[in-house]
Amino acid sequence: MTVKQAVSKAAVFLGIIGLALNAYIYTYPSLNPENCSWYRPTPEFQDPIKAQLIAIPWVGDLINTYYYKQFENYSNGFEEIKLLAVGDPQINGNWPTTPYMKRLDNYGNDYYLGHIYQVMKNRLHPTHVSVMGDLFSSQWIGDSEFYNRTRRYLTRLYPQPEDHTKAVFEVLDKHQDLDWQGYIDQIKGVSMDEAFDYHFEDTYEWTNSSVKNFTGEPLFINITGNHDVGYSGDATWQHMTRYHRLFGKDNFYIEYNKGTEYAYRIVVLNTLFLEGPALQPEFVEYTHHFLQKLKAREFEGSTILLTHIPFYKKEGLCVDGPKHDFYNEETSKREPYKLGKLRSQNHISYEMTQEVLDIIFGSTDKPGIILTGHDHEGCYNVYDKDLQSGVWEASPVKTHDSSKANNYIQEVTVRAVMGDYDGNIGLMTGNFDKEAGQWDFHYSACPFIVQHVWWATKAVSIIELFLISFLVVA
Ligand SMILES: *[C@@H]1O[C@H](CO)[C@@H](O)[C@H](O)[C@H]1NC(C)=O
Ligand SMILES: *[C@@H]1O[C@H](CO)[C@@H](O)[C@H](O)[C@H]1NC(C)=O
Ligand SMILES: *[C@@H]1O[C@H](CO)[C@@H](O)[C@H](O)[C@H]1NC(C)=O
Ligand SMILES: *[C@@H]1O[C@H](CO)[C@@H](O)[C@H](O)[C@H]1NC(C)=O
Ligand SMILES: *[C@@H]1O[C@H](CO)[C@@H](O)[C@H](O)[C@H]1NC(C)=O
Ligand SMILES: *[C@@H]1O[C@H](CO)[C@@H](O)[C@H](O)[C@H]1NC(C)=O
Protein backbone atom coordinates (compact mmCIF):
# COMPACT_ATOMS: atom_id res chain seq x y z
CA MET A 1 0.00 0.00 0.00
CA THR A 2 1.43 3.39 -0.97
CA VAL A 3 1.32 6.37 1.35
CA LYS A 4 -1.31 7.90 -0.86
CA GLN A 5 -3.53 4.82 -0.60
CA ALA A 6 -3.15 4.77 3.17
CA VAL A 7 -4.01 8.46 3.44
CA SER A 8 -6.95 7.99 1.17
CA LYS A 9 -8.30 5.15 3.35
CA ALA A 10 -7.85 7.26 6.45
CA ALA A 11 -9.62 10.15 4.73
CA VAL A 12 -12.66 7.98 3.95
CA PHE A 13 -12.75 6.59 7.47
CA LEU A 14 -12.38 10.00 9.14
CA GLY A 15 -14.80 11.50 6.63
CA ILE A 16 -17.54 9.13 7.77
CA ILE A 17 -16.82 9.81 11.43
CA GLY A 18 -16.69 13.54 10.72
CA LEU A 19 -20.08 13.47 9.01
CA ALA A 20 -21.66 11.59 11.90
CA LEU A 21 -20.15 13.98 14.44
CA ASN A 22 -21.25 17.04 12.49
CA ALA A 23 -24.74 15.59 12.13
CA TYR A 24 -24.82 15.20 15.90
CA ILE A 25 -23.67 18.68 16.82
CA TYR A 26 -26.03 20.41 14.37
CA THR A 27 -29.12 18.28 15.01
CA TYR A 28 -28.73 17.09 18.61
CA PRO A 29 -32.05 18.62 19.77
CA SER A 30 -33.86 16.27 17.37
CA LEU A 31 -32.58 13.28 19.36
CA ASN A 32 -34.42 14.59 22.42
CA PRO A 33 -37.35 16.50 20.90
CA GLU A 34 -39.47 16.35 24.02
CA ASN A 35 -37.10 18.51 26.04
CA CYS A 36 -35.83 20.53 23.10
CA SER A 37 -39.18 21.80 21.74
CA TRP A 38 -41.65 24.44 22.87
CA TYR A 39 -44.49 22.98 24.87
CA ARG A 40 -47.63 22.43 22.80
CA PRO A 41 -50.92 21.66 24.54
CA THR A 42 -52.38 19.93 21.48
CA PRO A 43 -50.71 17.58 18.97
CA GLU A 44 -49.62 19.36 15.87
CA PHE A 45 -51.07 17.08 13.21
CA GLN A 46 -54.45 15.37 13.20
CA ASP A 47 -53.53 13.59 9.95
CA PRO A 48 -52.36 10.08 11.10
CA ILE A 49 -49.75 9.75 8.34
CA LYS A 50 -48.07 13.04 9.22
CA ALA A 51 -48.31 12.20 12.92
CA GLN A 52 -46.54 8.88 12.28
CA LEU A 53 -43.94 10.51 10.08
CA ILE A 54 -42.92 13.07 12.65
CA ALA A 55 -42.84 10.37 15.36
CA ILE A 56 -39.88 8.64 13.67
CA PRO A 57 -36.85 9.18 15.91
CA TRP A 58 -34.50 12.01 14.86
CA VAL A 59 -35.57 12.13 11.17
CA GLY A 60 -39.21 12.82 12.07
CA ASP A 61 -38.26 15.76 14.21
CA LEU A 62 -35.96 17.14 11.50
CA ILE A 63 -38.80 16.96 8.98
CA ASN A 64 -41.17 18.60 11.42
CA THR A 65 -38.71 21.38 12.24
CA TYR A 66 -37.20 22.20 8.87
CA TYR A 67 -39.86 21.05 6.40
CA TYR A 68 -43.13 21.66 8.22
CA LYS A 69 -41.49 24.55 10.11
CA GLN A 70 -43.24 23.60 13.33
CA PHE A 71 -41.81 26.48 15.35
CA GLU A 72 -42.12 29.22 12.75
CA ASN A 73 -45.79 28.76 12.00
CA TYR A 74 -47.23 28.23 15.43
CA SER A 75 -45.96 31.53 16.68
CA ASN A 76 -48.58 34.15 17.36
CA GLY A 77 -47.50 37.02 19.53
CA PHE A 78 -50.76 36.93 21.40
CA GLU A 79 -50.88 33.25 22.17
CA GLU A 80 -47.35 32.07 22.72
CA ILE A 81 -44.31 33.27 24.65
CA LYS A 82 -41.12 31.46 23.72
CA LEU A 83 -38.20 32.32 25.94
CA LEU A 84 -34.75 30.74 25.72
CA ALA A 85 -32.95 30.89 29.06
CA VAL A 86 -29.18 30.63 29.13
CA GLY A 87 -27.76 29.82 32.58
CA ASP A 88 -24.50 31.37 33.81
CA PRO A 89 -22.03 31.14 30.89
CA GLN A 90 -19.22 32.55 33.10
CA ILE A 91 -16.63 33.03 30.38
CA ASN A 92 -13.02 33.17 31.56
CA GLY A 93 -10.23 35.48 30.48
CA ASN A 94 -6.59 35.01 29.63
CA TRP A 95 -3.77 36.57 31.64
CA PRO A 96 -0.09 36.70 30.74
CA THR A 97 0.41 33.64 32.95
CA THR A 98 -2.45 31.59 31.47
CA PRO A 99 -1.01 28.30 30.08
CA TYR A 100 -1.38 27.65 26.36
CA MET A 101 -3.83 24.74 26.78
CA LYS A 102 -6.10 26.83 29.00
CA ARG A 103 -6.09 29.61 26.38
CA LEU A 104 -7.14 27.12 23.73
CA ASP A 105 -9.84 25.87 26.07
CA ASN A 106 -11.16 29.41 26.64
CA TYR A 107 -11.12 30.07 22.92
CA GLY A 108 -12.94 26.86 22.01
CA ASN A 109 -15.40 27.28 24.86
CA ASP A 110 -16.61 30.60 23.41
CA TYR A 111 -17.47 28.90 20.13
CA TYR A 112 -18.92 25.88 21.87
CA LEU A 113 -21.37 28.10 23.81
CA GLY A 114 -22.06 30.12 20.66
CA HIS A 115 -22.76 26.92 18.73
CA ILE A 116 -25.36 25.76 21.25
CA TYR A 117 -27.08 29.13 21.08
CA GLN A 118 -27.08 29.25 17.27
CA VAL A 119 -28.49 25.73 16.93
CA MET A 120 -31.26 26.44 19.44
CA LYS A 121 -32.07 29.85 18.00
CA ASN A 122 -32.28 28.58 14.41
CA ARG A 123 -34.43 25.68 15.48
CA LEU A 124 -36.78 27.41 17.90
CA HIS A 125 -37.29 31.03 16.76
CA PRO A 126 -37.59 32.35 20.32
CA THR A 127 -39.42 35.58 21.10
CA HIS A 128 -37.09 36.34 24.02
CA VAL A 129 -33.61 35.28 25.10
CA SER A 130 -32.37 35.88 28.61
CA VAL A 131 -28.93 35.20 30.01
CA MET A 132 -29.47 34.53 33.70
CA GLY A 133 -26.47 36.55 35.01
CA ASP A 134 -22.82 35.60 35.52
CA LEU A 135 -21.97 36.36 31.93
CA PHE A 136 -18.34 36.56 32.99
CA SER A 137 -16.38 34.53 35.51
CA SER A 138 -15.26 37.31 37.83
CA GLN A 139 -16.32 40.73 39.06
CA TRP A 140 -12.66 41.47 39.85
CA ILE A 141 -11.59 42.52 36.39
CA GLY A 142 -10.64 45.95 35.05
CA ASP A 143 -12.64 47.88 32.47
CA SER A 144 -10.34 46.78 29.64
CA GLU A 145 -10.89 43.09 30.38
CA PHE A 146 -14.62 43.73 30.84
CA TYR A 147 -14.70 45.28 27.35
CA ASN A 148 -12.77 42.40 25.88
CA ARG A 149 -15.13 39.83 27.32
CA THR A 150 -18.15 41.85 26.18
CA ARG A 151 -16.71 41.77 22.67
CA ARG A 152 -16.35 37.98 22.81
CA TYR A 153 -19.87 37.75 24.22
CA LEU A 154 -21.26 39.72 21.27
CA THR A 155 -19.19 38.21 18.49
CA ARG A 156 -18.67 34.58 19.49
CA LEU A 157 -21.42 33.64 21.96
CA TYR A 158 -24.53 35.72 21.29
CA PRO A 159 -24.25 37.73 18.07
CA GLN A 160 -27.06 40.21 17.55
CA PRO A 161 -28.05 42.40 14.61
CA GLU A 162 -25.54 45.17 14.01
CA ASP A 163 -27.97 48.06 14.58
CA HIS A 164 -28.87 46.62 18.02
CA THR A 165 -25.30 46.63 19.26
CA LYS A 166 -23.78 49.63 17.51
CA ALA A 167 -23.73 51.76 20.67
CA VAL A 168 -22.02 48.96 22.60
CA PHE A 169 -19.32 48.44 19.98
CA GLU A 170 -18.60 52.17 19.97
CA VAL A 171 -17.71 51.97 23.66
CA LEU A 172 -15.67 48.81 23.09
CA ASP A 173 -13.75 50.37 20.22
CA LYS A 174 -12.94 53.52 22.19
CA HIS A 175 -11.64 51.29 24.96
CA GLN A 176 -11.35 54.07 27.56
CA ASP A 177 -11.96 53.66 31.27
CA LEU A 178 -15.54 54.66 31.99
CA ASP A 179 -16.35 57.89 33.76
CA TRP A 180 -18.07 56.43 36.78
CA GLN A 181 -17.86 59.68 38.73
CA GLY A 182 -19.92 61.26 35.97
CA TYR A 183 -22.46 58.46 36.30
CA ILE A 184 -22.74 59.03 40.07
CA ASP A 185 -23.33 62.73 39.49
CA GLN A 186 -25.95 61.97 36.89
CA ILE A 187 -27.88 59.58 39.17
CA LYS A 188 -27.46 61.49 42.40
CA GLY A 189 -28.09 64.89 40.86
CA VAL A 190 -31.80 64.16 40.50
CA SER A 191 -34.52 62.35 42.44
CA MET A 192 -34.79 58.57 42.16
CA ASP A 193 -37.99 58.96 40.17
CA GLU A 194 -36.14 61.03 37.61
CA ALA A 195 -32.95 58.97 37.65
CA PHE A 196 -34.62 55.64 36.92
CA ASP A 197 -37.18 54.80 34.31
CA TYR A 198 -38.16 51.16 34.64
CA HIS A 199 -41.14 51.15 32.33
CA PHE A 200 -41.37 49.41 28.97
CA GLU A 201 -44.53 48.50 27.17
CA ASP A 202 -45.07 46.09 24.25
CA THR A 203 -41.37 46.08 23.49
CA TYR A 204 -40.43 43.74 20.66
CA GLU A 205 -37.17 45.43 19.70
CA TRP A 206 -34.96 47.58 21.95
CA THR A 207 -33.83 49.98 19.25
CA ASN A 208 -37.15 50.64 17.52
CA SER A 209 -40.28 51.24 19.53
CA SER A 210 -42.45 51.34 16.40
CA VAL A 211 -42.05 47.59 16.00
CA LYS A 212 -45.27 46.15 17.42
CA ASN A 213 -44.88 42.45 16.88
CA PHE A 214 -42.21 39.78 17.16
CA THR A 215 -39.86 40.20 14.25
CA GLY A 216 -38.12 36.83 14.19
CA GLU A 217 -35.14 38.29 16.05
CA PRO A 218 -35.56 37.65 19.79
CA LEU A 219 -35.59 40.45 22.34
CA PHE A 220 -32.31 40.00 24.18
CA ILE A 221 -32.46 40.40 27.97
CA ASN A 222 -29.42 40.76 30.21
CA ILE A 223 -29.48 40.05 33.93
CA THR A 224 -26.90 41.06 36.53
CA GLY A 225 -25.00 38.25 38.24
CA ASN A 226 -22.64 38.43 41.19
CA HIS A 227 -19.75 37.85 38.81
CA ASP A 228 -20.77 40.81 36.66
CA VAL A 229 -21.46 43.48 39.28
CA GLY A 230 -20.54 41.81 42.60
CA TYR A 231 -22.59 40.92 45.69
CA SER A 232 -23.89 43.91 47.59
CA GLY A 233 -20.81 43.84 49.86
CA ASP A 234 -18.47 44.21 46.84
CA ALA A 235 -20.36 46.14 44.20
CA THR A 236 -18.96 49.56 43.32
CA TRP A 237 -20.05 52.41 41.09
CA GLN A 238 -17.46 51.30 38.58
CA HIS A 239 -19.22 47.92 38.27
CA MET A 240 -22.61 49.52 37.82
CA THR A 241 -21.42 52.18 35.38
CA ARG A 242 -19.96 49.69 32.94
CA TYR A 243 -22.86 47.27 33.29
CA HIS A 244 -25.33 50.06 32.52
CA ARG A 245 -23.32 51.31 29.59
CA LEU A 246 -22.90 47.89 27.92
CA PHE A 247 -25.82 45.76 29.11
CA GLY A 248 -28.51 48.22 30.05
CA LYS A 249 -30.75 48.57 33.07
CA ASP A 250 -30.48 46.17 36.01
CA ASN A 251 -34.12 46.66 37.09
CA PHE A 252 -37.01 47.05 34.67
CA TYR A 253 -40.30 45.59 33.52
CA ILE A 254 -41.99 45.15 30.16
CA GLU A 255 -45.77 44.97 30.07
CA TYR A 256 -47.38 43.21 27.12
CA ASN A 257 -50.97 43.37 25.91
CA LYS A 258 -52.00 45.43 28.91
CA GLY A 259 -55.74 45.66 29.45
CA THR A 260 -56.44 42.52 27.39
CA GLU A 261 -56.96 39.01 28.69
CA TYR A 262 -53.51 38.18 27.20
CA ALA A 263 -51.74 40.61 29.52
CA TYR A 264 -48.39 39.50 30.88
CA ARG A 265 -45.19 41.18 31.93
CA ILE A 266 -41.52 40.37 32.20
CA VAL A 267 -39.85 41.70 35.33
CA VAL A 268 -36.06 41.83 35.52
CA LEU A 269 -34.91 42.26 39.11
CA ASN A 270 -31.38 42.80 40.38
CA THR A 271 -31.57 40.46 43.38
CA LEU A 272 -27.94 41.14 44.27
CA PHE A 273 -28.90 44.46 45.79
CA LEU A 274 -31.97 43.41 47.75
CA GLU A 275 -30.04 42.95 50.97
CA GLY A 276 -27.02 44.32 52.77
CA PRO A 277 -24.96 45.33 54.52
CA ALA A 278 -23.85 46.82 51.22
CA LEU A 279 -20.67 48.61 50.28
CA GLN A 280 -22.81 51.23 48.53
CA PRO A 281 -26.09 51.22 50.50
CA GLU A 282 -27.74 53.40 47.85
CA PHE A 283 -27.78 50.41 45.47
CA VAL A 284 -30.09 48.58 47.87
CA GLU A 285 -32.25 51.69 48.08
CA TYR A 286 -32.53 51.81 44.28
CA THR A 287 -33.68 48.20 44.05
CA HIS A 288 -36.35 48.80 46.68
CA HIS A 289 -37.44 51.94 44.88
CA PHE A 290 -38.02 49.73 41.85
CA LEU A 291 -40.04 47.25 43.93
CA GLN A 292 -42.24 50.06 45.24
CA LYS A 293 -42.87 51.23 41.67
CA LEU A 294 -43.84 47.70 40.70
CA LYS A 295 -46.18 47.44 43.65
CA ALA A 296 -47.89 50.67 42.66
CA ARG A 297 -48.65 49.30 39.17
CA GLU A 298 -51.02 46.62 40.55
CA PHE A 299 -50.57 44.81 37.27
CA GLU A 300 -53.44 42.54 36.23
CA GLY A 301 -51.88 39.65 34.36
CA SER A 302 -49.20 36.98 34.62
CA THR A 303 -45.62 37.73 35.53
CA ILE A 304 -42.40 36.15 34.31
CA LEU A 305 -39.71 37.15 36.79
CA LEU A 306 -36.11 36.93 35.61
CA THR A 307 -33.35 37.25 38.16
CA HIS A 308 -30.05 35.76 39.26
CA ILE A 309 -30.36 34.63 42.88
CA PRO A 310 -33.01 32.01 43.77
CA PHE A 311 -35.61 32.63 46.47
CA TYR A 312 -35.46 31.15 49.95
CA LYS A 313 -36.17 27.49 50.32
CA LYS A 314 -35.37 24.87 52.94
CA GLU A 315 -32.13 22.93 52.86
CA GLY A 316 -32.32 19.91 50.54
CA LEU A 317 -34.71 21.24 47.91
CA CYS A 318 -31.85 22.33 45.65
CA VAL A 319 -28.14 21.57 45.64
CA ASP A 320 -27.41 24.95 47.25
CA GLY A 321 -29.12 25.39 50.63
CA PRO A 322 -29.81 28.77 52.26
CA LYS A 323 -26.54 30.54 53.06
CA HIS A 324 -25.36 34.11 53.65
CA ASP A 325 -21.69 34.86 54.18
CA PHE A 326 -20.42 38.15 55.60
CA TYR A 327 -16.88 39.55 55.53
CA ASN A 328 -15.09 38.70 58.77
CA GLU A 329 -11.66 39.66 60.13
CA GLU A 330 -10.01 36.98 58.01
CA THR A 331 -11.82 37.56 54.70
CA SER A 332 -11.60 41.34 54.89
CA LYS A 333 -7.89 41.40 55.73
CA ARG A 334 -6.89 43.01 52.44
CA GLU A 335 -9.92 45.30 52.30
CA PRO A 336 -10.79 46.15 55.92
CA TYR A 337 -13.58 48.53 54.86
CA LYS A 338 -15.62 45.47 53.84
CA LEU A 339 -15.77 44.03 57.35
CA GLY A 340 -19.33 42.91 58.15
CA LYS A 341 -20.62 43.43 54.61
CA LEU A 342 -22.46 40.80 52.57
CA ARG A 343 -19.79 38.63 50.92
CA SER A 344 -21.98 36.05 49.18
CA GLN A 345 -25.42 34.47 49.31
CA ASN A 346 -27.00 31.32 47.87
CA HIS A 347 -30.62 32.39 48.28
CA ILE A 348 -32.54 35.53 49.03
CA SER A 349 -33.30 35.59 52.77
CA TYR A 350 -36.60 34.26 54.11
CA GLU A 351 -38.05 37.67 55.00
CA MET A 352 -37.02 39.30 51.74
CA THR A 353 -38.47 36.37 49.80
CA GLN A 354 -41.87 36.93 51.42
CA GLU A 355 -41.77 40.64 50.69
CA VAL A 356 -40.68 40.34 47.07
CA LEU A 357 -43.10 37.53 46.17
CA ASP A 358 -45.96 39.52 47.70
CA ILE A 359 -45.06 42.62 45.73
CA ILE A 360 -44.55 40.87 42.41
CA PHE A 361 -47.10 38.04 42.52
CA GLY A 362 -49.46 39.08 45.30
CA SER A 363 -51.74 41.48 43.46
CA THR A 364 -53.34 38.88 41.20
CA ASP A 365 -54.22 35.19 41.34
CA LYS A 366 -52.83 34.52 37.87
CA PRO A 367 -50.07 31.89 37.53
CA GLY A 368 -46.50 33.08 37.26
CA ILE A 369 -42.98 31.80 36.80
CA ILE A 370 -39.56 32.76 38.11
CA LEU A 371 -36.35 31.92 36.28
CA THR A 372 -33.07 32.28 38.15
CA GLY A 373 -29.42 31.31 37.72
CA HIS A 374 -26.65 31.09 40.34
CA ASP A 375 -26.93 27.42 41.43
CA HIS A 376 -25.31 25.78 38.43
CA GLU A 377 -26.95 22.40 38.93
CA GLY A 378 -30.49 23.58 38.20
CA CYS A 379 -33.61 22.98 40.27
CA TYR A 380 -37.42 23.11 40.13
CA ASN A 381 -39.87 24.23 42.82
CA VAL A 382 -43.35 25.64 43.20
CA TYR A 383 -44.14 28.50 45.60
CA ASP A 384 -47.59 28.44 47.18
CA LYS A 385 -48.97 31.13 49.39
CA ASP A 386 -50.80 29.66 52.36
CA LEU A 387 -54.14 31.44 52.69
CA GLN A 388 -54.21 31.29 56.49
CA SER A 389 -50.65 32.22 57.36
CA GLY A 390 -49.97 34.31 54.26
CA VAL A 391 -46.58 32.60 53.96
CA TRP A 392 -44.98 31.68 50.66
CA GLU A 393 -43.40 28.26 50.81
CA ALA A 394 -41.43 26.28 48.23
CA SER A 395 -42.02 22.62 47.53
CA PRO A 396 -40.51 20.43 44.86
CA VAL A 397 -43.85 19.07 43.62
CA LYS A 398 -45.31 19.88 40.25
CA THR A 399 -48.93 19.78 41.35
CA HIS A 400 -50.57 22.79 42.84
CA ASP A 401 -52.36 22.38 46.16
CA SER A 402 -55.73 24.04 45.51
CA SER A 403 -56.48 24.46 49.22
CA LYS A 404 -53.84 27.16 49.04
CA ALA A 405 -54.12 30.43 47.16
CA ASN A 406 -54.72 30.36 43.47
CA ASN A 407 -51.46 31.95 42.58
CA TYR A 408 -48.94 29.18 42.59
CA ILE A 409 -45.65 30.29 41.18
CA GLN A 410 -43.09 28.01 39.57
CA GLU A 411 -39.43 28.69 40.18
CA VAL A 412 -36.86 27.24 37.83
CA THR A 413 -33.19 27.54 38.64
CA VAL A 414 -31.78 27.29 35.15
CA ARG A 415 -28.98 24.75 34.82
CA ALA A 416 -25.75 26.37 33.64
CA VAL A 417 -24.95 26.27 29.93
CA MET A 418 -21.30 25.48 30.72
CA GLY A 419 -19.86 22.28 29.24
CA ASP A 420 -19.29 20.76 32.69
CA TYR A 421 -23.08 20.88 33.19
CA ASP A 422 -23.89 19.32 29.78
CA GLY A 423 -24.45 22.53 27.80
CA ASN A 424 -28.13 22.97 28.70
CA ILE A 425 -30.41 25.67 27.37
CA GLY A 426 -33.75 26.25 29.09
CA LEU A 427 -37.02 26.53 27.15
CA MET A 428 -39.82 28.45 28.84
CA THR A 429 -43.09 28.33 26.93
CA GLY A 430 -46.10 30.42 27.80
CA ASN A 431 -49.33 29.12 26.23
CA PHE A 432 -52.53 31.05 26.51
CA ASP A 433 -55.35 28.80 27.68
CA LYS A 434 -58.47 30.42 26.21
CA GLU A 435 -60.92 28.40 28.29
CA ALA A 436 -59.28 29.23 31.61
CA GLY A 437 -58.44 32.71 30.39
CA GLN A 438 -54.88 32.52 31.63
CA TRP A 439 -51.28 31.89 30.66
CA ASP A 440 -49.76 28.47 31.41
CA PHE A 441 -46.02 28.19 31.76
CA HIS A 442 -43.91 25.13 30.99
CA TYR A 443 -40.20 24.64 31.27
CA SER A 444 -37.77 22.05 29.97
CA ALA A 445 -34.00 21.85 29.70
CA CYS A 446 -32.36 20.80 26.45
CA PRO A 447 -28.89 19.31 26.99
CA PHE A 448 -26.04 19.13 24.49
CA ILE A 449 -24.78 16.15 26.56
CA VAL A 450 -21.02 15.71 26.06
CA GLN A 451 -18.96 18.80 25.30
CA HIS A 452 -16.05 16.63 24.08
CA VAL A 453 -18.14 15.66 21.06
CA TRP A 454 -17.99 19.29 19.95
CA TRP A 455 -14.20 19.38 20.35
CA ALA A 456 -13.84 16.00 18.58
CA THR A 457 -15.97 17.25 15.68
CA LYS A 458 -13.74 20.29 15.23
CA ALA A 459 -10.53 18.20 15.53
CA VAL A 460 -11.71 15.52 13.09
CA SER A 461 -12.89 18.17 10.62
CA ILE A 462 -9.49 19.91 10.70
CA ILE A 463 -7.54 16.64 10.25
CA GLU A 464 -9.86 15.65 7.42
CA LEU A 465 -9.13 18.97 5.68
CA PHE A 466 -5.39 18.26 5.94
CA LEU A 467 -5.81 14.73 4.53
CA ILE A 468 -7.90 15.99 1.64
CA SER A 469 -5.44 18.78 0.81
CA PHE A 470 -2.62 16.20 0.89
CA LEU A 471 -4.55 13.98 -1.54
CA VAL A 472 -5.26 16.88 -3.85
CA VAL A 473 -1.63 18.03 -3.88
CA ALA A 474 0.03 14.57 -3.98
C1 LIG B 1 -45.37 26.64 7.61
O1 LIG B 1 -45.01 27.78 6.84
C2 LIG B 1 -44.36 27.45 5.65
C3 LIG B 1 -43.88 28.73 4.99
O2 LIG B 1 -44.79 29.78 5.16
C4 LIG B 1 -45.33 26.64 4.75
O3 LIG B 1 -44.68 26.28 3.57
C5 LIG B 1 -45.73 25.39 5.52
O4 LIG B 1 -46.71 24.67 4.78
C6 LIG B 1 -46.33 25.74 6.87
N1 LIG B 1 -46.56 24.51 7.64
C7 LIG B 1 -47.65 24.31 8.36
C8 LIG B 1 -47.71 23.04 9.14
O5 LIG B 1 -48.56 25.12 8.41
C1 LIG C 1 -48.03 39.12 15.08
O1 LIG C 1 -47.40 38.10 14.30
C2 LIG C 1 -48.09 36.85 14.30
C3 LIG C 1 -47.25 35.82 13.58
O2 LIG C 1 -46.51 36.37 12.54
C4 LIG C 1 -49.48 37.03 13.68
O3 LIG C 1 -50.16 35.80 13.71
C5 LIG C 1 -50.24 38.07 14.50
O4 LIG C 1 -51.49 38.31 13.90
C6 LIG C 1 -49.44 39.37 14.57
N1 LIG C 1 -50.12 40.29 15.48
C7 LIG C 1 -50.36 41.54 15.14
C8 LIG C 1 -51.04 42.39 16.18
O5 LIG C 1 -50.02 42.02 14.08
C1 LIG D 1 -8.10 43.86 25.63
O1 LIG D 1 -7.88 43.79 24.25
C2 LIG D 1 -7.03 44.82 23.75
C3 LIG D 1 -7.00 44.72 22.23
O2 LIG D 1 -6.78 43.40 21.83
C4 LIG D 1 -5.63 44.68 24.37
O3 LIG D 1 -4.79 45.71 23.91
C5 LIG D 1 -5.78 44.75 25.88
O4 LIG D 1 -4.52 44.51 26.50
C6 LIG D 1 -6.79 43.72 26.39
N1 LIG D 1 -6.99 43.92 27.79
C7 LIG D 1 -6.60 43.04 28.71
C8 LIG D 1 -6.85 43.37 30.14
O5 LIG D 1 -6.06 41.98 28.41
C1 LIG E 1 -38.90 50.90 12.95
O1 LIG E 1 -39.95 49.99 12.73
C2 LIG E 1 -40.94 50.46 11.85
C3 LIG E 1 -42.10 49.46 11.86
O2 LIG E 1 -41.65 48.16 11.62
C4 LIG E 1 -40.33 50.65 10.49
O3 LIG E 1 -41.32 51.15 9.59
C5 LIG E 1 -39.17 51.65 10.60
O4 LIG E 1 -38.51 51.76 9.35
C6 LIG E 1 -38.19 51.20 11.65
N1 LIG E 1 -37.21 52.25 11.86
C7 LIG E 1 -35.90 52.02 11.80
C8 LIG E 1 -35.03 53.20 12.08
O5 LIG E 1 -35.44 50.91 11.53
C1 LIG F 1 -28.22 43.44 26.48
O1 LIG F 1 -26.91 43.53 26.02
C2 LIG F 1 -26.76 43.48 24.63
C3 LIG F 1 -25.30 43.53 24.37
O2 LIG F 1 -24.67 44.56 25.01
C4 LIG F 1 -27.52 44.63 23.98
O3 LIG F 1 -27.50 44.46 22.57
C5 LIG F 1 -28.93 44.64 24.46
O4 LIG F 1 -29.57 45.78 23.97
C6 LIG F 1 -28.94 44.65 25.98
N1 LIG F 1 -30.27 44.71 26.50
C7 LIG F 1 -30.72 45.77 27.14
C8 LIG F 1 -32.08 45.67 27.72
O5 LIG F 1 -30.06 46.77 27.27
C1 LIG G 1 -35.95 17.53 30.56
O1 LIG G 1 -36.28 18.74 31.23
C2 LIG G 1 -36.66 18.54 32.59
C3 LIG G 1 -37.11 19.87 33.13
O2 LIG G 1 -36.07 20.78 33.21
C4 LIG G 1 -35.48 17.94 33.37
O3 LIG G 1 -35.87 17.70 34.69
C5 LIG G 1 -35.04 16.65 32.72
O4 LIG G 1 -33.88 16.18 33.34
C6 LIG G 1 -34.74 16.87 31.24
N1 LIG G 1 -34.47 15.59 30.59
C7 LIG G 1 -33.35 15.37 29.90
C8 LIG G 1 -33.20 14.04 29.25
O5 LIG G 1 -32.49 16.22 29.80
GROMACS .gro file of N, CA, C and O and ligand atoms in nm, residues 32 35 443-445 447, ligand 6:
model
   38
   32ASN      N    1  -3.372   1.446   2.114
   32ASN     CA    2  -3.442   1.459   2.242
   32ASN      C    3  -3.552   1.564   2.225
   32ASN      O    4  -3.555   1.665   2.295
   35ASN      N    5  -3.767   1.744   2.522
   35ASN     CA    6  -3.710   1.851   2.604
   35ASN      C    7  -3.663   1.970   2.521
   35ASN      O    8  -3.642   2.076   2.576
  443TYR      N    9  -4.165   2.450   3.140
  443TYR     CA   10  -4.020   2.464   3.127
  443TYR      C   11  -3.958   2.328   3.098
  443TYR      O   12  -4.001   2.227   3.152
  444SER      N   13  -3.859   2.325   3.012
  444SER     CA   14  -3.777   2.205   2.997
  444SER      C   15  -3.634   2.248   2.970
  444SER      O   16  -3.607   2.362   2.931
  445ALA      N   17  -3.542   2.155   2.992
  445ALA     CA   18  -3.400   2.185   2.970
  445ALA      C   19  -3.348   2.095   2.859
  445ALA      O   20  -3.367   1.973   2.864
  447PRO      N   21  -3.033   1.947   2.680
  447PRO     CA   22  -2.889   1.931   2.699
  447PRO      C   23  -2.813   1.900   2.569
  447PRO      O   24  -2.866   1.832   2.482
  480LIG     C1   25  -3.595   1.753   3.056
  480LIG     O1   26  -3.628   1.874   3.123
  480LIG     C2   27  -3.666   1.854   3.259
  480LIG     C3   28  -3.711   1.987   3.313
  480LIG     O2   29  -3.607   2.078   3.321
  480LIG     C4   30  -3.548   1.794   3.337
  480LIG     O3   31  -3.587   1.770   3.469
  480LIG     C5   32  -3.504   1.665   3.272
  480LIG     O4   33  -3.388   1.618   3.334
  480LIG     C6   34  -3.474   1.687   3.124
  480LIG     N1   35  -3.447   1.559   3.059
  480LIG     C7   36  -3.335   1.537   2.990
  480LIG     C8   37  -3.320   1.404   2.925
  480LIG     O5   38  -3.249   1.622   2.980
   0.00000   0.00000   0.00000
